[in-house]
Coordinates of C-alpha atoms and ligand atoms in Angstrom, one line a residue:
M1 CA 0.0 0.0 0.0
S2 CA 1.1 3.5 -0.7
G3 CA 1.0 6.2 2.0
R4 CA -1.9 7.9 0.3
L5 CA -5.0 8.4 2.4
W6 CA -7.2 7.8 -0.6
D7 CA -5.4 4.7 -1.9
K8 CA -8.0 2.2 -3.0
G9 CA -5.4 -0.4 -4.2
E10 CA -5.6 0.8 -7.8
G11 CA -2.7 2.1 -9.9
V12 CA -2.1 5.9 -9.9
D13 CA 0.0 7.8 -12.4
R14 CA 3.3 9.1 -10.8
A15 CA 3.5 12.1 -13.0
M16 CA 0.0 13.1 -12.0
L17 CA 0.9 12.7 -8.3
R18 CA 3.9 14.9 -8.6
Y19 CA 2.0 17.5 -10.6
T20 CA -0.9 17.6 -8.0
A21 CA 1.2 17.4 -4.8
R22 CA 3.8 20.0 -6.0
D23 CA 5.4 21.8 -3.1
D24 CA 2.6 21.2 -0.7
W25 CA 4.9 19.0 1.5
Q26 CA 7.2 22.0 2.0
L27 CA 4.4 24.5 2.7
D28 CA 2.7 22.0 5.1
Q29 CA 5.9 21.7 7.1
R30 CA 5.0 25.2 8.4
L31 CA 1.4 24.2 9.1
L32 CA 2.5 21.0 10.9
P33 CA 2.5 22.3 14.5
H34 CA -1.0 23.8 13.9
D35 CA -2.3 20.7 12.2
L36 CA -1.0 18.5 15.1
R37 CA -2.5 20.9 17.7
A38 CA -5.9 20.7 15.9
S39 CA -5.6 16.9 15.7
V40 CA -5.2 16.7 19.4
A41 CA -8.4 18.7 19.9
H42 CA -10.2 16.6 17.3
V43 CA -9.2 13.4 19.0
R44 CA -10.3 14.6 22.5
G45 CA -13.6 15.7 20.9
L46 CA -14.1 12.3 19.5
G47 CA -13.5 10.9 22.9
R48 CA -16.1 13.1 24.5
I49 CA -18.8 11.8 22.1
G50 CA -17.7 8.2 22.7
V51 CA -16.4 7.5 19.2
L52 CA -12.9 6.8 20.6
L53 CA -12.4 4.9 23.8
P54 CA -10.5 6.7 26.6
G55 CA -7.4 4.5 26.1
E56 CA -7.4 5.3 22.3
V57 CA -7.7 9.0 23.0
D58 CA -4.8 8.9 25.4
A59 CA -2.6 6.9 23.0
L60 CA -3.4 9.3 20.1
V61 CA -2.9 12.4 22.1
L62 CA 0.4 11.1 23.5
A63 CA 1.7 10.2 20.0
L64 CA 0.5 13.6 18.6
E65 CA 2.3 15.4 21.4
E66 CA 5.4 13.5 20.6
L67 CA 5.1 14.5 17.0
V68 CA 4.8 18.2 18.1
R69 CA 8.1 17.8 19.9
D70 CA 9.6 16.0 16.9
A71 CA 8.4 18.8 14.5
A72 CA 9.9 21.5 16.8
A73 CA 13.2 19.6 17.0
G74 CA 13.4 19.1 13.2
A75 CA 12.9 15.4 13.5
F76 CA 9.5 15.2 11.8
V77 CA 10.3 16.4 8.3
L78 CA 8.0 16.1 5.4
T79 CA 9.4 14.8 2.1
P80 CA 8.3 14.9 -1.5
D81 CA 6.8 11.4 -1.0
D82 CA 4.3 12.8 1.5
E83 CA 1.4 14.0 -0.5
D84 CA 0.8 16.6 2.2
G85 CA 1.1 17.1 6.0
H86 CA -2.2 15.5 6.8
T87 CA -1.1 12.3 5.1
A88 CA 2.2 12.4 7.0
I89 CA 0.5 12.8 10.4
E90 CA -1.8 9.9 9.9
A91 CA 1.1 7.7 8.5
A92 CA 3.2 8.6 11.6
L93 CA 0.4 7.7 13.9
V94 CA -0.2 4.4 12.2
R95 CA 3.5 3.6 12.4
R96 CA 3.4 4.2 16.1
L97 CA 0.0 2.9 17.0
G98 CA -1.2 0.6 14.2
D99 CA -5.0 0.5 14.0
V100 CA -5.6 3.2 16.6
G101 CA -3.7 5.5 14.3
R102 CA -6.1 4.6 11.5
K103 CA -8.9 6.1 13.7
V104 CA -7.7 9.7 13.8
H105 CA -9.5 10.8 10.6
T106 CA -12.9 9.8 11.9
G107 CA -15.4 12.6 11.2
R108 CA -12.9 14.9 9.5
S109 CA -11.8 15.6 6.0
R110 CA -8.5 17.1 4.8
N111 CA -10.6 20.0 3.8
D112 CA -11.5 21.1 7.3
Q113 CA -8.1 19.9 8.6
V114 CA -6.3 22.3 6.3
L115 CA -8.9 25.1 7.1
V116 CA -8.3 24.9 10.8
A117 CA -4.5 24.6 10.4
L118 CA -4.5 27.7 8.2
R119 CA -6.6 29.7 10.6
L120 CA -4.3 28.9 13.5
Y121 CA -1.2 29.7 11.4
E122 CA -2.7 32.9 10.2
R123 CA -3.8 34.0 13.7
E124 CA -0.2 33.5 14.9
A125 CA 1.3 35.3 11.9
L126 CA -1.1 38.2 12.3
A127 CA -0.3 38.5 16.0
D128 CA 3.4 38.6 15.0
L129 CA 2.7 41.3 12.4
A130 CA 0.6 43.4 14.8
E131 CA 3.4 43.2 17.3
A132 CA 6.0 44.2 14.7
A133 CA 3.9 47.1 13.6
R134 CA 3.6 48.2 17.2
F135 CA 7.3 48.2 17.8
A136 CA 7.9 50.0 14.5
A137 CA 5.4 52.7 15.5
L138 CA 6.9 53.1 18.9
A139 CA 10.4 53.5 17.4
L140 CA 9.0 56.2 15.2
C141 CA 7.2 57.9 18.1
E142 CA 10.5 58.0 20.0
T143 CA 12.4 59.9 17.3
A144 CA 9.3 62.0 16.6
E145 CA 9.3 63.2 20.2
R146 CA 13.0 64.0 20.1
E147 CA 12.7 65.9 16.8
A148 CA 9.2 67.5 17.4
M149 CA 10.6 71.0 16.9
T150 CA 13.1 70.2 14.1
P151 CA 11.8 72.1 11.1
M152 CA 11.8 70.7 7.6
P153 CA 9.7 71.7 4.6
G154 CA 6.3 70.1 4.2
Y155 CA 5.7 69.1 0.6
T156 CA 2.7 68.9 -1.7
H157 CA 3.3 67.7 -5.3
L158 CA 6.9 67.2 -4.2
Q159 CA 7.1 71.0 -4.1
R160 CA 8.0 72.9 -0.9
A161 CA 4.7 74.0 0.6
V162 CA 4.6 75.0 4.3
P163 CA 6.9 74.6 7.3
S164 CA 6.7 71.1 8.8
S165 CA 8.7 69.1 11.3
V166 CA 10.5 65.9 11.5
G167 CA 8.3 65.0 14.4
L168 CA 5.1 65.5 12.3
W169 CA 6.6 63.4 9.4
L170 CA 7.7 60.4 11.6
S171 CA 4.6 60.5 13.8
A172 CA 2.4 60.4 10.7
V173 CA 4.1 57.2 9.7
A174 CA 3.6 55.9 13.3
E175 CA -0.1 56.7 13.1
G176 CA -0.4 55.0 9.8
L177 CA 1.1 51.9 11.4
A178 CA -1.4 52.2 14.3
D179 CA -4.3 52.2 11.8
A180 CA -2.7 49.2 9.9
R181 CA -2.3 47.4 13.2
D182 CA -6.0 47.9 14.0
H183 CA -6.7 46.4 10.6
V184 CA -4.5 43.4 11.3
Q185 CA -6.2 42.8 14.6
A186 CA -9.7 43.1 13.1
T187 CA -8.6 40.5 10.5
R188 CA -7.5 38.2 13.3
N189 CA -11.0 38.5 14.8
L190 CA -12.4 37.5 11.4
L191 CA -10.5 34.2 11.9
D192 CA -11.6 33.7 15.4
R193 CA -14.1 30.9 14.7
S194 CA -13.2 27.2 14.3
P195 CA -14.0 25.5 11.0
L196 CA -13.1 22.1 12.4
G197 CA -16.1 19.8 12.0
A198 CA -17.1 21.1 8.6
A199 CA -15.6 17.9 7.2
A200 CA -15.7 17.9 3.4
G201 CA -17.8 21.0 3.6
Y202 CA -21.2 19.5 4.4
G203 CA -20.9 18.4 8.1
V204 CA -20.7 14.8 9.1
N205 CA -23.2 12.3 10.6
L206 CA -21.8 12.5 14.1
P207 CA -22.7 14.7 17.1
L208 CA -19.2 16.3 17.0
D209 CA -18.4 18.5 20.0
R210 CA -17.4 21.4 17.7
A211 CA -17.7 24.0 20.5
G212 CA -15.4 22.1 22.8
V213 CA -12.9 21.6 20.1
A214 CA -13.1 25.3 19.2
A215 CA -12.6 26.3 22.9
E216 CA -9.6 24.0 23.2
L217 CA -8.0 25.6 20.2
G218 CA -8.5 29.1 21.6
F219 CA -11.2 30.2 19.1
A220 CA -14.0 32.5 20.4
G221 CA -16.6 30.2 18.8
V222 CA -17.5 27.8 16.0
A223 CA -18.0 28.8 12.3
D224 CA -21.4 27.1 12.1
N225 CA -22.2 26.5 8.5
P226 CA -19.8 23.9 7.1
L227 CA -20.2 25.1 3.5
A228 CA -19.6 28.7 4.5
S229 CA -16.4 27.5 6.3
Q230 CA -15.3 25.7 3.2
S231 CA -16.1 28.8 1.1
S232 CA -14.1 31.0 3.3
R233 CA -10.9 29.3 2.1
G234 CA -9.1 31.8 -0.1
I235 CA -11.4 34.7 0.7
H236 CA -10.1 34.9 4.2
E237 CA -6.5 34.7 2.9
V238 CA -7.2 37.7 0.7
A239 CA -8.4 39.5 3.8
V240 CA -5.2 38.5 5.6
L241 CA -3.0 39.8 2.8
G242 CA -5.2 42.9 2.7
A243 CA -4.2 43.7 6.3
A244 CA -0.5 42.9 5.5
W245 CA -0.8 45.1 2.4
H246 CA -2.0 48.0 4.7
V247 CA 1.1 47.7 6.8
C248 CA 3.4 47.5 3.8
A249 CA 1.7 50.4 2.0
V250 CA 2.4 52.7 5.0
L251 CA 6.0 51.5 5.0
R252 CA 6.3 51.9 1.2
R253 CA 5.4 55.6 1.6
F254 CA 7.9 56.0 4.4
A255 CA 10.6 54.2 2.3
W256 CA 9.8 56.5 -0.6
D257 CA 10.2 59.6 1.6
L258 CA 13.5 58.3 2.8
S259 CA 14.6 57.7 -0.8
F260 CA 13.8 61.3 -1.5
F261 CA 15.3 62.8 1.7
T262 CA 18.5 60.8 1.4
T263 CA 19.3 61.9 -2.2
S264 CA 22.4 64.2 -2.6
E265 CA 19.9 66.8 -3.9
A266 CA 17.8 66.9 -0.7
A267 CA 20.4 65.7 1.7
F268 CA 18.2 66.0 4.8
V269 CA 18.8 62.5 6.1
R270 CA 21.5 59.9 6.1
L271 CA 21.1 56.2 6.8
D272 CA 23.3 54.3 9.2
P273 CA 26.2 53.2 7.0
A274 CA 25.7 49.6 8.3
L275 CA 22.3 49.7 6.6
M276 CA 23.7 50.6 3.2
T277 CA 25.2 48.5 0.4
G278 CA 27.9 49.3 -2.1
S279 CA 28.5 49.3 -5.8
S280 CA 30.7 46.7 -7.6
I281 CA 32.2 49.3 -9.9
M282 CA 31.7 52.7 -8.3
P283 CA 34.0 52.8 -5.3
H284 CA 32.4 55.9 -3.7
K285 CA 28.8 54.5 -3.7
R286 CA 26.7 53.8 -0.6
N287 CA 23.3 52.7 -1.7
P288 CA 20.0 52.6 0.1
D289 CA 19.0 49.2 -1.1
L290 CA 17.2 48.4 2.2
V291 CA 14.9 51.3 1.8
E292 CA 14.2 50.5 -1.9
L293 CA 13.4 46.9 -1.1
M294 CA 11.1 48.0 1.7
R295 CA 9.3 50.1 -0.9
A296 CA 9.1 47.0 -3.2
S297 CA 7.8 44.7 -0.5
C298 CA 4.3 46.1 -0.9
A299 CA 4.4 44.9 -4.5
V300 CA 5.2 41.4 -3.4
V301 CA 2.3 41.4 -1.0
Q302 CA 0.0 42.9 -3.6
G303 CA 1.1 40.4 -6.2
A304 CA 0.4 37.6 -3.8
S305 CA -3.0 39.0 -3.0
T306 CA -3.8 39.3 -6.7
E307 CA -2.8 35.7 -7.2
L308 CA -5.2 34.7 -4.4
Q309 CA -8.0 36.8 -5.8
T310 CA -7.6 35.1 -9.2
L311 CA -7.5 31.6 -7.6
V312 CA -10.7 31.9 -5.6
A313 CA -13.0 32.6 -8.6
L314 CA -14.7 29.2 -7.9
P315 CA -18.1 27.8 -7.2
S316 CA -19.1 26.4 -3.7
G317 CA -17.4 23.4 -2.3
Y318 CA -13.7 22.2 -2.2
H319 CA -11.6 22.4 -5.3
R320 CA -8.0 21.5 -5.6
D321 CA -7.2 25.0 -6.9
L322 CA -7.4 26.1 -3.3
Q323 CA -4.2 24.2 -2.5
L324 CA -2.4 26.9 -4.5
T325 CA -3.6 29.6 -2.0
K326 CA -0.9 28.5 0.5
A327 CA 2.2 29.7 -1.3
P328 CA 1.0 33.3 -1.9
L329 CA -0.4 33.5 1.6
M330 CA 2.9 32.5 3.2
R331 CA 5.0 34.6 0.8
G332 CA 2.9 37.7 1.5
L333 CA 2.9 37.3 5.3
D334 CA 6.7 36.5 5.4
E335 CA 7.4 39.6 3.3
A336 CA 5.3 41.9 5.4
L337 CA 6.8 40.6 8.6
A338 CA 10.4 40.8 7.5
T339 CA 9.9 44.4 6.3
T340 CA 8.1 45.6 9.4
R341 CA 10.7 44.0 11.7
L342 CA 13.5 46.1 10.2
V343 CA 11.8 49.4 10.8
P344 CA 13.0 50.1 14.4
R345 CA 16.6 49.5 13.4
L346 CA 16.2 51.8 10.3
V347 CA 14.7 54.6 12.4
A348 CA 17.2 54.3 15.2
G349 CA 20.0 54.8 12.6
L350 CA 18.7 57.9 10.9
V351 CA 21.1 60.8 10.9
L352 CA 19.4 64.2 10.4
D353 CA 21.1 67.2 8.8
R354 CA 19.0 69.7 10.8
A355 CA 20.7 72.8 9.4
H356 CA 20.1 71.7 5.8
M357 CA 16.5 71.0 6.5
L358 CA 16.0 74.4 8.2
A359 CA 17.7 76.1 5.2
A360 CA 15.2 74.4 2.9
V361 CA 12.3 76.0 4.7
T362 CA 12.6 78.9 2.2
P363 CA 10.7 82.2 2.4
E364 CA 7.8 81.1 0.1
C365 CA 7.0 78.4 2.7
F366 CA 5.6 81.1 4.9
A367 CA 3.2 82.5 2.3
T368 CA 0.3 80.6 3.8
D369 CA 1.1 81.7 7.3
R370 CA 1.2 85.3 6.1
A371 CA -2.2 85.1 4.3
V372 CA -3.7 83.6 7.5
D373 CA -2.2 86.3 9.6
L374 CA -3.7 89.0 7.4
A375 CA -7.1 87.2 7.5
V376 CA -7.0 87.2 11.3
A377 CA -6.3 90.9 11.1
G378 CA -9.6 91.3 9.3
V379 CA -8.6 91.1 5.6
P380 CA -11.0 88.7 3.8
F381 CA -9.0 85.6 3.2
R382 CA -9.3 85.6 -0.6
E383 CA -8.1 89.2 -0.6
A384 CA -5.2 88.3 1.7
Y385 CA -4.3 85.3 -0.5
R386 CA -4.1 87.6 -3.6
R387 CA -2.1 90.2 -1.8
V388 CA 0.5 87.6 -0.6
A389 CA 0.6 86.0 -4.0
S390 CA 1.5 89.2 -5.7
E391 CA 4.4 89.8 -3.2
V392 CA 5.7 86.2 -3.0
G393 CA 9.1 87.2 -4.5
E394 CA 9.6 89.8 -1.8
L395 CA 8.8 87.6 1.2
G396 CA 11.6 87.7 3.8
A397 CA 13.0 84.7 5.7
G398 CA 10.4 83.4 8.2
D399 CA 10.9 81.9 11.7
A400 CA 10.2 78.2 11.1
R401 CA 10.1 77.2 14.8
A402 CA 7.6 80.0 15.5
S403 CA 5.5 78.8 12.6
L404 CA 5.5 75.3 14.0
R405 CA 4.7 76.4 17.6
A406 CA 1.7 78.3 16.2
R407 CA 0.1 75.2 14.8
V408 CA -1.6 74.1 18.0
S409 CA -4.6 71.9 17.1
P410 CA -3.9 68.4 18.5
G411 CA -1.7 66.4 16.3
A412 CA -0.4 69.4 14.4
P413 CA 3.4 70.2 14.5
G414 CA 3.2 72.4 17.5
A415 CA 1.1 69.9 19.5
L416 CA 2.0 66.4 18.4
A417 CA -0.5 64.2 20.2
L418 CA 2.1 61.5 20.9
D419 CA 0.5 60.4 24.1
A420 CA -2.8 59.7 22.4
L421 CA -0.9 57.8 19.7
R422 CA 1.1 55.8 22.2
G423 CA -2.2 55.0 23.9
R424 CA -3.3 53.3 20.7
L425 CA -0.1 51.3 20.8
E426 CA -0.7 49.4 24.1
P427 CA 0.3 45.7 23.9
S428 CA -2.6 43.5 22.9
P429 CA -4.1 41.3 25.6
P430 CA -2.5 37.8 25.8
E431 CA -3.8 35.1 23.6
R432 CA -6.6 32.8 24.6
R433 CA -5.1 29.4 24.9
G434 CA -6.7 26.0 25.2
Ligands
LIG1 N1 -3.4 19.8 0.1 C1 -4.8 20.1 0.0 C2 -5.1 21.6 0.1 O1 -4.3 22.3 0.5 C3 -5.4 19.4 1.2 C4 -6.8 19.1 1.0 C5 -7.0 18.0 0.0 N2 -8.4 17.8 -0.1 C6 -8.9 17.1 -1.2 N3 -10.1 16.9 -1.3 N4 -8.1 16.7 -2.2 O2 -6.1 21.9 -0.4

């Protein structure tokens, strides 16, 4: 007999098997701890409804826990001969326990098995991403606080517009990350219901203790409708990458700003030399490759999301197409996490040329202040605007710090609401755990 769960003793084409299994064994290696954890909960649930005897439950749980340890120690490694992780788990149980191992799959399908493993993996990955976004935002807040009164030009259309501050720029990125973190956490909540028990997508003729299994796995509840659970595959993954995209889109803008501000032309900011690469031919070059790849990481996540969106154009029920959702999901999450985790190091290493930034707050940057001042003195704003416009060439140097101090509505350069922002960046409550 082959190791295939669906082997009926008939011949199967090897090329077809290779084509359909693809790299699933590699991707499933990462799902293995989650699949094993869900298998323990499933087995205990079968025990509670009397489908497995207490001794069988104990033997299976013990063996599964051993496999968890083996997987963590690198001793339970999937190979191309394993069609997928689910097959490898059952085969390992049969090797250890014989017929008792052959009972583990009672009342479940690989369809709900992969669904629950994916949800557990995604919840963990999203918790990691939320935490990374939090640390990145806090690092930005720290520098923003120190540089709250460091003037720099504020730009619109990449043209100098009004006096701004380094603090405003960096805390804007931090607030963007706080929003993205909220999105990540909301997406985690979307995944907070257990699909285990959906079986092939239509339930099963057993009174499964789905609620008990869900609670053991740390889910808030059960995803009731089994076909809806099945249909969530792929759609939820698009939502997960949507949240990852949000984080990366904020960082892409920050990376773009840094690319601009570190040019020899702007020369406002320098990166830590340890974070720069060199050129193979131009001896003088120090290049901001890190920042450029941070900018590109959003494209990786977006590409993965597009791949998923294209894959999930399917009718109800399981389709093998769904197997191909795993690679883009993991690629996108890995990319977002790697990018976000580098941000604190990048921010800590920024070297500011404060004098150069101040010099770039040229007289025309004060034109708006001047028009507002006239309006406050009673000149109708449109009239004040025209008067200043006609004299722009004659505007003298302004006081950038005074201009910043005068912007006092909460969050504005003169009153950065960093405490409120830090309040949004409290650590999230500890995980529910079964
Ligand atoms: N590797 C498969 C996947 O990721 C597992 C589910 C297989 N189910 C099936 N009915 N062939 O989708």
